[in-house]
């Protein structure tokens, strides 16, 4: 694959990220100096003025580099990716969060790994040496580790970080995998990588650090755990 | 083949081995009957061990929070210059 001819479409779903979207765009441009890329912002009708900020960024960086493709309201992550994919002109697609828990400084390592190995998917993992998490207390780490061990034992997924959403896909691979996924939320991220693994796609991992920006919010209530277990059983039965 | 079928076939093979052991009486019957319990308990202990070890070795990156703050400050400076609104949220 001729590296010079690759274009990377970075899909960033947003909801109320007026400040973070500007920061993340700056950091992406800073770390991808000699790369052909475009940023596709899929905003779900944010009331805080996110889209106005994006338009300002467009005048700064160019409308061919930053695409604003909004939707009228919150319609879910999976459909946000599908919507972004429709407008992606690159042969590679990166998905990442807008809240700076995923740092653009890792983008070059994703690209390099893919070029070195010819992988169909490069997945960022927080759980290996060189990666890591900041901002999680002991309970949070325990549930994360427990959930991971359970998923590894039941599913044999072939990746170390199942719920991560910082990934690089070959565009055709993403289109193929996403069409067969039906889950919501983080189970969706798990379903994507497990289905890709089952289909035999070449998946590589790179370490990433994850700084949790959602301070104090309890994402791990009883209902979250039930949802997770239901998701595991669903994946066990259907993949 | 669906993954659950792979697991089931693995279970079937292990069960066949266990029944074989029961028939062959290589090990005293009283022990053989308890083998499934030993197996499940070992699996549980292995799981707990994996969770414990993983928790101890959980990779953290406190310096990343600082680096991120630096990056945010740098980005805010640049954007302010260029007239992009970076008021706090």
Tab-separated table of C-alpha atoms in Angstrom:
chain	number	residue	atom	x	y	z
A	1	UNK	CA	0.000	0.000	0.000
A	2	UNK	CA	1.481	3.313	-1.050
A	3	UNK	CA	1.613	5.324	2.168
A	4	UNK	CA	1.622	8.622	0.318
A	5	UNK	CA	-1.806	7.961	-1.139
A	6	UNK	CA	-3.590	7.264	2.159
A	7	UNK	CA	-6.229	9.621	3.494
A	8	UNK	CA	-7.584	9.368	7.013
A	9	UNK	CA	-11.144	10.390	7.865
A	10	UNK	CA	-11.443	11.097	11.581
A	11	UNK	CA	-15.028	10.798	12.783
A	12	UNK	CA	-15.753	12.656	16.022
A	13	UNK	CA	-19.311	12.390	17.367
A	14	UNK	CA	-20.143	15.372	19.583
A	15	UNK	CA	-22.822	16.468	22.000
A	16	UNK	CA	-22.219	19.635	24.019
A	17	UNK	CA	-18.483	19.756	23.378
A	18	UNK	CA	-18.165	23.452	22.588
A	19	UNK	CA	-14.772	23.778	24.217
A	20	UNK	CA	-13.335	20.314	23.680
A	21	UNK	CA	-13.994	20.199	19.947
A	22	UNK	CA	-11.787	23.263	19.383
A	23	UNK	CA	-9.035	21.790	21.559
A	24	UNK	CA	-9.168	18.428	19.861
A	25	UNK	CA	-9.071	19.938	16.374
A	26	UNK	CA	-5.993	21.982	17.317
A	27	UNK	CA	-4.272	18.888	18.708
A	28	UNK	CA	-5.107	16.745	15.675
A	29	UNK	CA	-3.591	19.334	13.341
A	30	UNK	CA	-0.577	19.590	15.629
A	31	UNK	CA	0.150	15.855	15.600
A	32	UNK	CA	-0.717	15.004	11.990
A	33	UNK	CA	1.481	17.527	10.205
A	34	UNK	CA	2.357	15.527	7.098
A	35	UNK	CA	-0.738	13.398	6.848
A	36	UNK	CA	-3.676	13.748	4.480
A	37	UNK	CA	-6.743	13.763	6.717
A	38	UNK	CA	-10.169	15.249	7.294
A	39	UNK	CA	-12.145	15.628	10.507
A	40	UNK	CA	-15.846	14.781	10.335
A	41	UNK	CA	-17.784	16.253	13.227
A	42	UNK	CA	-21.132	14.541	13.733
A	43	UNK	CA	-22.970	16.804	16.140
A	44	UNK	CA	-26.339	15.724	17.497
A	45	UNK	CA	-27.971	19.134	17.737
A	46	UNK	CA	-25.940	20.418	20.685
A	47	UNK	CA	-27.676	23.289	22.449
A	48	UNK	CA	-24.384	24.767	23.723
A	49	UNK	CA	-23.162	26.174	20.420
A	50	UNK	CA	-20.778	23.374	19.421
A	51	UNK	CA	-21.690	23.785	15.756
A	52	UNK	CA	-20.910	27.515	15.803
A	53	UNK	CA	-17.447	26.739	17.130
A	54	UNK	CA	-16.949	24.127	14.410
A	55	UNK	CA	-17.903	26.668	11.748
A	56	UNK	CA	-15.316	29.058	13.170
A	57	UNK	CA	-12.735	26.272	13.032
A	58	UNK	CA	-13.700	25.671	9.419
A	59	UNK	CA	-12.798	29.238	8.479
A	60	UNK	CA	-9.500	28.736	10.286
A	61	UNK	CA	-8.482	25.360	8.896
A	62	UNK	CA	-10.561	24.980	5.755
A	63	UNK	CA	-13.883	23.395	4.960
A	64	UNK	CA	-12.133	20.569	3.147
A	65	UNK	CA	-10.282	19.610	6.331
A	66	UNK	CA	-13.182	19.967	8.780
A	67	UNK	CA	-16.560	18.636	7.746
A	68	UNK	CA	-19.580	19.482	9.845
A	69	UNK	CA	-22.294	16.894	9.311
A	70	UNK	CA	-24.846	17.453	12.070
A	71	UNK	CA	-28.001	15.592	12.995
A	72	UNK	CA	-31.154	17.069	14.535
A	73	UNK	CA	-30.905	15.359	17.936
A	74	UNK	CA	-29.182	12.627	19.958
A	75	UNK	CA	-29.517	9.536	17.820
A	76	UNK	CA	-26.882	7.199	19.214
A	77	UNK	CA	-23.229	6.431	18.642
A	78	UNK	CA	-23.544	3.640	16.086
A	79	UNK	CA	-25.684	5.700	13.758
A	80	UNK	CA	-23.313	8.647	14.271
A	81	UNK	CA	-20.480	6.535	12.862
A	82	UNK	CA	-22.638	5.358	9.962
A	83	UNK	CA	-23.626	8.965	9.254
A	84	UNK	CA	-19.983	10.066	9.364
A	85	UNK	CA	-18.934	7.184	7.119
A	86	UNK	CA	-21.281	8.388	4.378
A	87	UNK	CA	-19.251	11.600	4.132
A	88	UNK	CA	-15.817	10.081	4.558
A	89	UNK	CA	-13.553	10.426	1.542
A	90	UNK	CA	-10.538	8.720	3.063
A	91	UNK	CA	-9.552	5.081	2.656
A	92	UNK	CA	-9.024	4.855	6.404
A	93	UNK	CA	-11.389	5.895	9.185
A	94	UNK	CA	-10.474	6.789	12.768
A	95	UNK	CA	-13.112	6.922	15.466
A	96	UNK	CA	-12.421	8.774	18.691
A	97	UNK	CA	-14.182	10.571	21.521
A	98	UNK	CA	-14.484	14.346	21.546
A	99	UNK	CA	-13.860	14.893	25.250
A	100	UNK	CA	-10.056	14.566	25.130
A	101	UNK	CA	-10.040	11.223	26.947
A	102	UNK	CA	-8.523	10.089	23.644
A	103	UNK	CA	-5.441	12.174	22.930
A	104	UNK	CA	-4.656	12.930	19.269
A	105	UNK	CA	-0.952	12.463	19.996
A	106	UNK	CA	-1.502	8.719	19.537
A	107	UNK	CA	-2.797	9.103	15.987
A	108	UNK	CA	0.683	8.753	14.431
A	109	UNK	CA	1.219	5.472	16.306
A	110	UNK	CA	-2.069	4.083	14.971
A	111	UNK	CA	-1.082	5.028	11.431
A	112	UNK	CA	2.432	3.653	11.810
A	113	UNK	CA	1.181	0.346	13.205
A	114	UNK	CA	-1.223	-0.079	10.325
A	115	UNK	CA	1.443	0.682	7.723
A	116	UNK	CA	3.898	-1.712	9.361
A	117	UNK	CA	1.503	-4.624	9.676
A	118	UNK	CA	-1.095	-4.026	6.978
A	119	UNK	CA	-3.772	-4.553	9.631
A	120	UNK	CA	-7.451	-4.034	8.868
A	121	UNK	CA	-8.058	-2.570	12.313
A	122	UNK	CA	-5.766	-0.932	14.864
A	123	UNK	CA	-7.362	-0.750	18.296
A	124	UNK	CA	-6.149	1.470	21.118
A	125	UNK	CA	-5.742	-0.432	24.373
A	126	UNK	CA	-5.541	1.083	27.831
A	127	UNK	CA	-4.623	-2.163	29.555
A	128	UNK	CA	-1.099	-2.909	28.366
A	129	UNK	CA	2.303	-1.591	29.307
A	130	UNK	CA	2.755	1.814	27.740
A	131	UNK	CA	-0.941	2.494	28.076
A	132	UNK	CA	-2.949	3.339	31.135
A	133	UNK	CA	-5.839	5.091	32.751
A	134	UNK	CA	-5.949	8.157	34.973
A	135	UNK	CA	-8.909	9.248	37.047
A	136	UNK	CA	-10.312	5.870	38.080
A	137	UNK	CA	-10.657	4.908	41.730
A	138	UNK	CA	-10.077	1.369	43.029
A	139	UNK	CA	-13.695	0.236	42.626
A	140	UNK	CA	-13.781	1.458	39.053
A	141	UNK	CA	-10.546	-0.376	38.268
A	142	UNK	CA	-11.875	-3.510	39.938
A	143	UNK	CA	-15.079	-3.560	37.918
A	144	UNK	CA	-13.149	-2.833	34.750
A	145	UNK	CA	-10.717	-5.664	35.404
A	146	UNK	CA	-13.485	-8.066	36.459
A	147	UNK	CA	-15.518	-7.237	33.381
A	148	UNK	CA	-12.482	-7.734	31.191
A	149	UNK	CA	-11.576	-11.134	32.676
A	150	UNK	CA	-15.169	-12.311	32.276
A	151	UNK	CA	-15.302	-11.146	28.674
A	152	UNK	CA	-11.928	-12.711	27.851
A	153	UNK	CA	-12.961	-16.047	29.393
A	154	UNK	CA	-16.322	-16.174	27.636
A	155	UNK	CA	-15.583	-14.623	24.283
A	156	UNK	CA	-11.859	-15.171	23.494
A	157	UNK	CA	-11.961	-11.874	21.577
A	158	UNK	CA	-8.314	-11.557	20.589
A	159	UNK	CA	-7.958	-8.006	21.874
A	160	UNK	CA	-7.105	-6.761	25.339
A	161	UNK	CA	-9.430	-3.726	25.443
A	162	UNK	CA	-12.960	-4.577	24.341
A	163	UNK	CA	-14.861	-1.434	25.269
A	164	UNK	CA	-12.328	1.028	23.923
A	165	UNK	CA	-13.503	3.398	21.214
A	166	UNK	CA	-10.243	4.812	19.906
A	167	UNK	CA	-9.688	2.814	16.721
A	168	UNK	CA	-8.411	2.999	13.169
A	169	UNK	CA	-10.237	0.992	10.518
A	170	UNK	CA	-9.759	0.434	6.835
A	171	UNK	CA	-12.877	2.098	5.492
A	172	UNK	CA	-14.232	-0.999	3.755
A	173	UNK	CA	-13.712	-3.037	6.933
A	174	UNK	CA	-15.621	-0.544	9.079
A	175	UNK	CA	-18.473	-0.507	6.593
A	176	UNK	CA	-18.629	-4.293	6.651
A	177	UNK	CA	-18.485	-4.660	10.438
A	178	UNK	CA	-20.819	-1.815	11.321
A	179	UNK	CA	-23.574	-3.139	9.091
A	180	UNK	CA	-23.856	-6.276	11.223
A	181	UNK	CA	-23.863	-4.585	14.655
A	182	UNK	CA	-27.050	-3.748	16.508
A	183	UNK	CA	-26.048	-2.978	20.101
A	184	UNK	CA	-25.986	0.393	21.806
A	185	UNK	CA	-23.427	2.231	23.911
A	186	UNK	CA	-20.227	0.534	24.934
A	187	UNK	CA	-21.635	-2.923	24.132
A	188	UNK	CA	-21.664	-1.605	20.557
A	189	UNK	CA	-17.889	-1.061	20.741
A	190	UNK	CA	-17.492	-4.609	22.042
A	191	UNK	CA	-19.729	-6.005	19.339
A	192	UNK	CA	-17.736	-4.236	16.622
A	193	UNK	CA	-14.385	-5.633	17.671
A	194	UNK	CA	-15.704	-9.138	18.419
A	195	UNK	CA	-17.506	-9.380	15.062
A	196	UNK	CA	-14.377	-8.147	13.310
A	197	UNK	CA	-12.350	-10.781	15.127
A	198	UNK	CA	-14.829	-13.526	14.182
A	199	UNK	CA	-14.746	-12.441	10.548
A	200	UNK	CA	-11.020	-12.999	10.603
A	201	UNK	CA	-9.913	-9.413	10.127
A	202	UNK	CA	-6.285	-8.672	11.054
A	203	UNK	CA	-6.452	-6.633	14.262
A	204	UNK	CA	-3.454	-4.976	15.893
A	205	UNK	CA	-3.271	-2.995	19.128
A	206	UNK	CA	-1.358	0.078	20.242
A	207	UNK	CA	-1.108	1.312	23.832
A	208	UNK	CA	-2.986	4.503	24.619
A	209	UNK	CA	-3.469	6.511	27.766
A	210	UNK	CA	-6.955	7.445	28.813
A	211	UNK	CA	-7.569	10.446	31.070
A	212	UNK	CA	-11.131	10.134	32.318
A	213	UNK	CA	-12.721	13.537	31.921
A	214	UNK	CA	-16.036	12.716	33.428
A	215	UNK	CA	-15.162	13.365	37.044
A	216	UNK	CA	-17.420	12.107	39.764
A	217	UNK	CA	-20.058	10.640	37.501
A	218	UNK	CA	-20.933	7.132	38.507
A	219	UNK	CA	-21.048	5.229	35.251
A	220	UNK	CA	-21.073	1.904	37.026
A	221	UNK	CA	-24.425	1.500	38.720
A	222	UNK	CA	-26.290	-1.795	39.050
A	223	UNK	CA	-28.154	-1.288	35.812
A	224	UNK	CA	-24.856	-0.730	33.952
A	225	UNK	CA	-23.597	-4.080	35.207
A	226	UNK	CA	-26.807	-5.820	34.142
A	227	UNK	CA	-26.556	-4.202	30.698
A	228	UNK	CA	-22.979	-5.406	30.421
A	229	UNK	CA	-23.846	-8.983	31.362
A	230	UNK	CA	-26.750	-8.997	28.922
A	231	UNK	CA	-24.368	-7.706	26.280
A	232	UNK	CA	-21.889	-10.502	27.000
A	233	UNK	CA	-24.569	-13.180	26.701
A	234	UNK	CA	-25.822	-11.585	23.471
A	235	UNK	CA	-22.292	-11.607	22.021
A	236	UNK	CA	-21.720	-15.147	23.247
A	237	UNK	CA	-24.829	-16.369	21.420
A	238	UNK	CA	-24.674	-14.390	18.223
A	239	UNK	CA	-21.009	-14.105	17.279
B	1	UNK	CA	-19.481	-21.489	13.887
B	2	UNK	CA	-20.957	-19.376	16.632
B	3	UNK	CA	-18.607	-18.968	19.579
B	4	UNK	CA	-21.060	-20.503	22.035
B	5	UNK	CA	-21.020	-23.692	19.956
B	6	UNK	CA	-17.228	-23.821	20.245
B	7	UNK	CA	-17.530	-23.594	24.010
B	8	UNK	CA	-20.244	-26.260	24.102
B	9	UNK	CA	-18.180	-28.672	22.022
B	10	UNK	CA	-15.245	-28.090	24.368
B	11	UNK	CA	-17.548	-28.929	27.277
B	12	UNK	CA	-18.734	-32.071	25.485
B	13	UNK	CA	-15.138	-33.249	24.962
B	14	UNK	CA	-14.293	-32.649	28.622
B	15	UNK	CA	-17.464	-34.482	29.697
B	16	UNK	CA	-16.594	-37.421	27.437
B	17	UNK	CA	-13.144	-37.603	29.025
B	18	UNK	CA	-14.745	-37.537	32.475
B	19	UNK	CA	-17.189	-40.325	31.628
B	20	UNK	CA	-14.281	-42.277	30.134
B	21	UNK	CA	-12.403	-41.915	33.403
B	22	UNK	CA	-15.475	-43.089	35.312
B	23	UNK	CA	-15.753	-46.216	33.160
B	24	UNK	CA	-12.030	-47.004	33.127
B	25	UNK	CA	-11.665	-46.737	36.904
B	26	UNK	CA	-8.038	-45.656	36.536
B	27	UNK	CA	-8.683	-43.261	39.412
B	28	UNK	CA	-10.844	-44.392	42.394
B	29	UNK	CA	-14.543	-43.684	41.587
B	30	UNK	CA	-15.029	-41.460	44.627
B	31	UNK	CA	-12.399	-39.046	43.310
B	32	UNK	CA	-13.626	-39.148	39.746
B	33	UNK	CA	-17.126	-38.093	40.763
B	34	UNK	CA	-15.713	-34.966	42.337
B	35	UNK	CA	-13.643	-33.926	39.326
B	36	UNK	CA	-16.274	-31.558	37.848
B	37	UNK	CA	-16.431	-29.727	41.181
B	38	UNK	CA	-12.644	-29.407	41.265
B	39	UNK	CA	-12.717	-28.127	37.709
B	40	UNK	CA	-15.306	-25.434	38.406
B	41	UNK	CA	-13.606	-24.338	41.610
B	42	UNK	CA	-10.219	-24.141	39.850
B	43	UNK	CA	-11.769	-22.080	37.076
B	44	UNK	CA	-13.243	-19.724	39.670
B	45	UNK	CA	-9.922	-19.403	41.495
B	46	UNK	CA	-8.113	-18.768	38.226
B	47	UNK	CA	-10.585	-16.037	37.393
B	48	UNK	CA	-10.159	-14.379	40.778
B	49	UNK	CA	-6.396	-14.634	40.443
B	50	UNK	CA	-6.525	-12.952	37.045
B	51	UNK	CA	-8.675	-10.159	38.436
B	52	UNK	CA	-6.363	-9.668	41.424
B	53	UNK	CA	-3.153	-9.714	39.408
B	54	UNK	CA	-4.646	-7.429	36.800
B	55	UNK	CA	-5.786	-5.017	39.476
B	56	UNK	CA	-2.316	-4.912	41.049
B	57	UNK	CA	-0.647	-4.337	37.698
B	58	UNK	CA	-3.319	-1.958	36.396
B	59	UNK	CA	-1.441	0.561	34.277
B	60	UNK	CA	-1.937	4.145	35.435
B	61	UNK	CA	-0.613	7.361	33.987
B	62	UNK	CA	-0.848	10.257	36.436
B	63	UNK	CA	1.614	12.292	34.400
B	64	UNK	CA	-0.791	12.227	31.470
B	65	UNK	CA	-3.244	14.447	33.305
B	66	UNK	CA	-0.533	17.083	33.677
B	67	UNK	CA	0.531	16.775	30.055
B	68	UNK	CA	-3.078	17.136	29.025
B	69	UNK	CA	-3.426	20.354	31.027
B	70	UNK	CA	-0.353	21.710	29.234
B	71	UNK	CA	-1.795	20.761	25.867
B	72	UNK	CA	-5.099	22.380	26.730
B	73	UNK	CA	-3.345	25.624	27.734
B	74	UNK	CA	-1.335	25.616	24.512
B	75	UNK	CA	-4.442	24.996	22.445
B	76	UNK	CA	-6.410	27.715	24.220
B	77	UNK	CA	-3.645	30.266	23.593
B	78	UNK	CA	-3.510	29.501	19.898
B	79	UNK	CA	-7.264	29.515	19.437
B	80	UNK	CA	-7.724	32.734	21.390
B	81	UNK	CA	-5.247	34.418	19.050
B	82	UNK	CA	-7.210	33.234	16.071
B	83	UNK	CA	-10.477	34.442	17.495
B	84	UNK	CA	-12.100	31.120	18.289
B	85	UNK	CA	-14.247	31.286	21.389
B	86	UNK	CA	-12.664	29.106	24.067
B	87	UNK	CA	-14.644	30.233	27.065
B	88	UNK	CA	-14.817	27.712	29.876
B	89	UNK	CA	-17.677	25.201	29.929
